[in-house]
Short mmCIF file of C-alpha atoms in Angstrom, two decimals:
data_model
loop_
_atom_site.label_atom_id
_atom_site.label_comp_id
_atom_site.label_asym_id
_atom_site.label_seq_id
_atom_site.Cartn_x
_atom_site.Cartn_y
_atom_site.Cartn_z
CA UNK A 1 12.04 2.84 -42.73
CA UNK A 2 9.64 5.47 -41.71
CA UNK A 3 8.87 6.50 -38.11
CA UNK A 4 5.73 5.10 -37.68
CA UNK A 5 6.87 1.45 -39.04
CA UNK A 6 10.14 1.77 -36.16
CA UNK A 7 7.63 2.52 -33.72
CA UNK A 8 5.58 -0.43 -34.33
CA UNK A 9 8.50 -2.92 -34.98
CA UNK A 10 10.01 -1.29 -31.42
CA UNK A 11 6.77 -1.87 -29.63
CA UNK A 12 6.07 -5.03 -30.86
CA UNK A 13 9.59 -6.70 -29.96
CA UNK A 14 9.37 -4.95 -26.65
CA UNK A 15 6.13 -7.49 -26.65
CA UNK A 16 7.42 -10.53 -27.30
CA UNK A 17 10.49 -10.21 -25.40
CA UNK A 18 10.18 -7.72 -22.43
CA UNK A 19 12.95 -5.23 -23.29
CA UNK A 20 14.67 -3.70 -26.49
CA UNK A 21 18.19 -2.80 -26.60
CA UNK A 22 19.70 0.31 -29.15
CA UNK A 23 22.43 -1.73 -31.03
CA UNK A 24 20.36 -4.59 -32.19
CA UNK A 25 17.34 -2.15 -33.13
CA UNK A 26 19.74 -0.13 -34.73
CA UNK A 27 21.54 -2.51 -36.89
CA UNK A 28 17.84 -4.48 -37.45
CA UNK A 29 15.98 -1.01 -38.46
CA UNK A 30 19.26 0.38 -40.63
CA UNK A 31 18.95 3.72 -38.91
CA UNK A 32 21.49 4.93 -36.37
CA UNK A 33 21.99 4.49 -32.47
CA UNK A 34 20.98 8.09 -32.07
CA UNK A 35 17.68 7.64 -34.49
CA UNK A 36 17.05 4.70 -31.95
CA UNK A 37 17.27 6.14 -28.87
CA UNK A 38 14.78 9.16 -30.34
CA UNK A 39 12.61 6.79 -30.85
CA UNK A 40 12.32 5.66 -27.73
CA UNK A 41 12.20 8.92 -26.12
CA UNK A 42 9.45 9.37 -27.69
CA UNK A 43 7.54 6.42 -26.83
CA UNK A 44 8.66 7.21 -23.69
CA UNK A 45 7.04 10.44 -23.29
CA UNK A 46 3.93 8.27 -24.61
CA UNK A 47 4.06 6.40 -21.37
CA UNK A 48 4.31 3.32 -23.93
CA UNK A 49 7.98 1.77 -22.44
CA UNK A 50 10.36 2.99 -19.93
CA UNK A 51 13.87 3.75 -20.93
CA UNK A 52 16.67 2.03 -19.57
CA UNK A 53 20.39 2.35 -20.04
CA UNK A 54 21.27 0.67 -23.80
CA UNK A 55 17.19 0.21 -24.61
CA UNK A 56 14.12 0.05 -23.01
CA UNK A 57 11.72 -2.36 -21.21
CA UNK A 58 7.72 -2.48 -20.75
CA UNK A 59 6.26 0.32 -17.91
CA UNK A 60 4.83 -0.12 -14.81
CA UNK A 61 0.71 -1.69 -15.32
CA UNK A 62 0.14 -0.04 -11.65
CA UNK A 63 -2.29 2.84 -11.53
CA UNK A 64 -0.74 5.96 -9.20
CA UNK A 65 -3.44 6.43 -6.75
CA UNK A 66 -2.79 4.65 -2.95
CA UNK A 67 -6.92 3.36 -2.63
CA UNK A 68 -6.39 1.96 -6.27
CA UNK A 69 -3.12 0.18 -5.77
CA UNK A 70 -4.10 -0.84 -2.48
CA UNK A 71 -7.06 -3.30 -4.27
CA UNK A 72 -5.39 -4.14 -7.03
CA UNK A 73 -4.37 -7.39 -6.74
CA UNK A 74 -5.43 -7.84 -2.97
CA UNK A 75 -5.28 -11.23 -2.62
CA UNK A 76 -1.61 -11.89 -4.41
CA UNK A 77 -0.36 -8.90 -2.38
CA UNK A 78 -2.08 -10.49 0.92
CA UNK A 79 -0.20 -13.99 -0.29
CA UNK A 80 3.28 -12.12 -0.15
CA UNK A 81 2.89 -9.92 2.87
CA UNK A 82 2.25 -13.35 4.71
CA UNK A 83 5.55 -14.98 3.39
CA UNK A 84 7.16 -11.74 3.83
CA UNK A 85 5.99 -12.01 7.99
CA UNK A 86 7.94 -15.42 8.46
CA UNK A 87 11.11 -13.69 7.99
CA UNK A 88 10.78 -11.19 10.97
CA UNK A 89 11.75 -12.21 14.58
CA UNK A 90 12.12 -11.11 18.37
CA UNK A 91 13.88 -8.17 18.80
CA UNK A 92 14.67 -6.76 15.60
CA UNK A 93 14.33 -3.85 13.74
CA UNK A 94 12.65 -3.35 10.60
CA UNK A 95 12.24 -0.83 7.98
CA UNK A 96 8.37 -0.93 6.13
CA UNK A 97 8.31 1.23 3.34
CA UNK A 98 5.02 2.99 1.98
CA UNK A 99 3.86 0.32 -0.91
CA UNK A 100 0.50 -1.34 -0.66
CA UNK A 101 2.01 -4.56 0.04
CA UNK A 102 4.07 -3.41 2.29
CA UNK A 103 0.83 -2.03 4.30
CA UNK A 104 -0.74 -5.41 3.96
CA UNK A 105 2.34 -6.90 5.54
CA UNK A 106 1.99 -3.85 8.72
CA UNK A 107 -1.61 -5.47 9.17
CA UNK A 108 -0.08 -9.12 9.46
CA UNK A 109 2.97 -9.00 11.59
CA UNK A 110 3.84 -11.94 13.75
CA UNK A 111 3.13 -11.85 17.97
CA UNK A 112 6.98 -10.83 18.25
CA UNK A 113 8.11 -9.73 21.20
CA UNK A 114 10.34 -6.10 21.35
CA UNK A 115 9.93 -5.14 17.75
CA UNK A 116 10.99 -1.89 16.33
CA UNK A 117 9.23 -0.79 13.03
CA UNK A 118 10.33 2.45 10.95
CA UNK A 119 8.46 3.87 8.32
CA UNK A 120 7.50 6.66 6.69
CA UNK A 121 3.68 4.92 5.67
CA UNK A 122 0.75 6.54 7.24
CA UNK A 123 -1.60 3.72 6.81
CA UNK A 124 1.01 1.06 8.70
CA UNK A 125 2.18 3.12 10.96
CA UNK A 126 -1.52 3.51 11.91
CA UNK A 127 -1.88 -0.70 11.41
CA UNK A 128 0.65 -0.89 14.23
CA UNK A 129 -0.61 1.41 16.60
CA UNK A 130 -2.37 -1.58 18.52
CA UNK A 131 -0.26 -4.08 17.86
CA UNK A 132 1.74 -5.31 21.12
CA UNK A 133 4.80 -5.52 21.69
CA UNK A 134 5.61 -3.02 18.66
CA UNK A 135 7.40 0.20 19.03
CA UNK A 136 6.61 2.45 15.59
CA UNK A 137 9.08 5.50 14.75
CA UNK A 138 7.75 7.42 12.24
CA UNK A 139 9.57 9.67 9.49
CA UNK A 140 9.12 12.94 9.65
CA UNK A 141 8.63 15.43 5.96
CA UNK A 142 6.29 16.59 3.78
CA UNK A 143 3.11 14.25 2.82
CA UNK A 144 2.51 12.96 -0.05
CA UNK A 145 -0.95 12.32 0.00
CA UNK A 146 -1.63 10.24 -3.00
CA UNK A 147 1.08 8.14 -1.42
CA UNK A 148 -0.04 8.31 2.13
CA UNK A 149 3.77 8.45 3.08
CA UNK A 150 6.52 11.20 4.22
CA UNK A 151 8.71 12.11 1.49
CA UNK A 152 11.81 14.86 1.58
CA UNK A 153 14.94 16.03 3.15
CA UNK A 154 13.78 15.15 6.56
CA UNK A 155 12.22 11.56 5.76
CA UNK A 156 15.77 10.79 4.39
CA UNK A 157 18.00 11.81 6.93
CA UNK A 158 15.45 9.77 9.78
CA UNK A 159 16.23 6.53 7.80
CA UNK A 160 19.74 7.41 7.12
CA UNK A 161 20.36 7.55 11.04
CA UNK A 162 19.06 4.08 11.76
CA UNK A 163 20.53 0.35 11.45
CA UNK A 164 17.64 -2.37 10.74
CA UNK A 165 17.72 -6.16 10.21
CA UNK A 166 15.25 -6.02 7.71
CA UNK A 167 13.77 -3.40 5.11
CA UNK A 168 10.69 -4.21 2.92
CA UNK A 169 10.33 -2.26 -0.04
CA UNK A 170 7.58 -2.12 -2.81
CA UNK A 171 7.75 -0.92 -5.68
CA UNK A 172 6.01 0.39 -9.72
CA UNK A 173 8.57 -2.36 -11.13
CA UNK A 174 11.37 -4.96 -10.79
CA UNK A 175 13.52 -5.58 -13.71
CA UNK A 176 16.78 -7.73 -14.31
CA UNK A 177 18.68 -4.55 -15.72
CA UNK A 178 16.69 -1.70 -14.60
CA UNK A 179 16.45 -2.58 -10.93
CA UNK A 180 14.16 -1.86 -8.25
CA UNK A 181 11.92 1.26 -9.75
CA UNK A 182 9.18 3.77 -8.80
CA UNK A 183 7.47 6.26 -10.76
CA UNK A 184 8.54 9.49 -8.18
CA UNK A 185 12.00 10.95 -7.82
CA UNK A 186 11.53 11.98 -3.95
CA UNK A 187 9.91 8.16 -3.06
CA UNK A 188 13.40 6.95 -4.70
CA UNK A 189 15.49 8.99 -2.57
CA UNK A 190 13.48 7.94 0.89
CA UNK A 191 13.52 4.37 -0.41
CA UNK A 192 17.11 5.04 -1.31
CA UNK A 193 18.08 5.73 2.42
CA UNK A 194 15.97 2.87 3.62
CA UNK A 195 18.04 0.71 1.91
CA UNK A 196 21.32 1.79 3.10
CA UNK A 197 20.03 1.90 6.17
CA UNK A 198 19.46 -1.88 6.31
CA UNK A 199 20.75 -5.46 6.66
CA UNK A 200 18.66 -7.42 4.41
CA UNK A 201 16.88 -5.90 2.01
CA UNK A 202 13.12 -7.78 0.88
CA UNK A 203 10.77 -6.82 -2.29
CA UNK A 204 7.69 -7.40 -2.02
CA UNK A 205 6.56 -7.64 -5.45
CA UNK A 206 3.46 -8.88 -7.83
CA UNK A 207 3.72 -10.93 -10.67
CA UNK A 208 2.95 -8.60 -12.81
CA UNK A 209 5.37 -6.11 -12.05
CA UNK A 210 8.29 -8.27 -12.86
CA UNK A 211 10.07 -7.40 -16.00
CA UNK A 212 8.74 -3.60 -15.89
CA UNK A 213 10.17 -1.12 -14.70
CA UNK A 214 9.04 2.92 -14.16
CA UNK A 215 11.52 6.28 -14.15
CA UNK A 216 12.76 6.66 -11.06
CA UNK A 217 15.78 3.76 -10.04
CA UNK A 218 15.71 2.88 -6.13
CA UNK A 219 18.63 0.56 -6.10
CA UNK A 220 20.03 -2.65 -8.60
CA UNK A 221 18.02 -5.98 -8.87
CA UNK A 222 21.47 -7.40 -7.27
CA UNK A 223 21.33 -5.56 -4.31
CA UNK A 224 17.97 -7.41 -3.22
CA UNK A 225 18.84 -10.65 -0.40
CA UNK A 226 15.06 -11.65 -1.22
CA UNK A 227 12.15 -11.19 -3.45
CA UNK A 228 9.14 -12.40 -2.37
CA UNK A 229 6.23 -12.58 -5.08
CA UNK A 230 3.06 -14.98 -5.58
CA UNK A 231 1.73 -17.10 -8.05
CA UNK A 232 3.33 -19.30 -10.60
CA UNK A 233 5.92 -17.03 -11.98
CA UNK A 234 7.69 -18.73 -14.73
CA UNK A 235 11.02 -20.30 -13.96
CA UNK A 236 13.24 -18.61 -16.43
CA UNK A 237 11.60 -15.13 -15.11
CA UNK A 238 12.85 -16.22 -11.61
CA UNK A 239 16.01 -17.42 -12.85
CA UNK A 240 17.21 -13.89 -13.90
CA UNK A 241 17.07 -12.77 -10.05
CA UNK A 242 18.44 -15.80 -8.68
CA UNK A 243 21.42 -15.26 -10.92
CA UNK A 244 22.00 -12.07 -9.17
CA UNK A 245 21.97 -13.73 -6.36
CA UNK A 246 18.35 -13.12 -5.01
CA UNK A 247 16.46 -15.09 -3.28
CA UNK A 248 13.10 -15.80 -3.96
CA UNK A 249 10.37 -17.07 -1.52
#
C-alpha cells in the first residue's frame, strides 16, 4: 500500500473512532510497526493527530491565542465554571490554573468567607482583586503573554510549596489514554506542580475537547477526582472517565 493510501485509511479510522493504535494498523495495512509509527509522525508534524503511546488520537480543535480561547465557547465554559463554584467552601484553599474556563470560574466564585486562591493567571488573579473575603497569592516567573499566565522555574517551585483542597485545571485536551494535555511543555510543568500540590484535583473541560488530546501530558485521566464539562456528552464518552474513577458533574 502506498503512503498516501495509509495516510488516508489512518486519518479516516482516527475519524470514526477517535484514536488509532500501531498493531492493528499494522497488521490491517501489511506494513510494519515501525512503517506505522512513521506514518504517524508525520501526520503529526502535519498537526493532523497527536501521538500517543501505541497510536494516536485526534488534536486539540482550540486555537492558541488567550482573547480567542477565552470566546470560544463562552457560554458552555460559563455553564462549567458555575458547577465548578459549588464545590468550593469556607476556608479553603484553592489552586486556579491559567485556562479560560478556569478565568470564567475566578469571575464567579461563591460569597465564601476566608478563601485562599493561588494562581499563576493574570486575568483571575485580577478577577479576584475585589472580591471579599479572598486572599490571592500569585506565582511568580516569566510571562507568557499569549497565555496571560507565569510559567518557569519559579512558578513551579511557588505551587510546589503549597497544600490546597482544590485545584482547577484546563486544558487543549482530555483523553482516556493520553490524559490531561496542553499544547506547551513549560504550562505542563506549572500545571504539573499544581497538581501535586493539591487534594482534589477538577477539569474543567468542553465537550469538544474530550477525546483529543495535544503534545504536552499534564498528568493521567485517572488522576482526576472530577471532571466537570457541559452539554449532552454522550454516555459511553463519559463512561471511559468514570471507569477511571472520575467523577463527572
Amino acid at each position: 500500500m502506498l503512503k498516501h493510501e495509509r495516510f488516508h485509511h489512518i486519518l479516516d479510522r482516527l475519524r470514526l473512532d477517535g484514536q488509532v493504535q500501531l498493531i492493528p494498523l499494522s497488521q490491517f495495512l501489511g506494513v510494519s510497526e515501525d512503517t506505522v509509527r512513521r506514518d504517524i509522525e508525520e501526520l503529526a508534524r502535519q498537526g493532523l493527530l497527536t501521538r500517543i503511546r501505541g497510536g494516536a488520537v485526534v488534536p486539540s480543535p482550540i486555537p492558541n491565542a488567550y482573547q480567542a480561547r477565552e470566546q470560544h465557547d463562552a457560554a458552555a465554559k460559563q455553564d462549567i465554571a458555575r458547577k465548578a463554584a459549588s464545590l468550593i467552601h469556607d476556608g479553603q484553599m484553592v489552586i486556579l490554573d491559567g485556562g479560560t474556563t478556569v478565568g470564567w470560574l475566578a469571575r464567579q466564585l461563591p460569597a465564601v468567607r476566608q478563601l485562599r486562591v493561588a494562581t499563576n493567571s493574570l486575568p483571575a488573579a485580577t478577577a479576584l482583586l475585589d472580591q471579599p473575603g479572598v486572599e490571592v497569592r500569585m506565582a511568580g516567573g516569566r510571562v507568557h503573554a499569549p497565555y496571560r499566565v507565569n510559567l518557569g522555574v519559579e512558578a513551579v517551585d511557588f505551587f510546589r510549596q503549597l497544600r490546597a483542597d482544590w485545584c482547577f485545571l484546563g486544558a487543549y485536551g482530555l483523553h482516556p489514554l493520553a490524559g490531561l494535555t496542553v499544547a506547551d511543555a513549560d504550562e505542563a510543568a506549572v500545571k504539573r506542580a499544581m497538581v501535586r500540590a493539591s487534594s482534589h484535583v477538577v477539569a474543567l473541560i468542553t465537550p469538544e475537547k474530550l477525546g483529543t488530546a495535544e503534545s504536552h501530558v499534564v498528568c493521567e485521566a485517572g488522576a482526576l477526582h472530577t471532571l466537570v464539562t457541559a452539554g449532552s456528552v454522550p454516555e459511553p464518552v463519559l463512561a471511559e472517565y468514570r471507569k477511571l474513577g472520575v467523577r463527572i458533574l
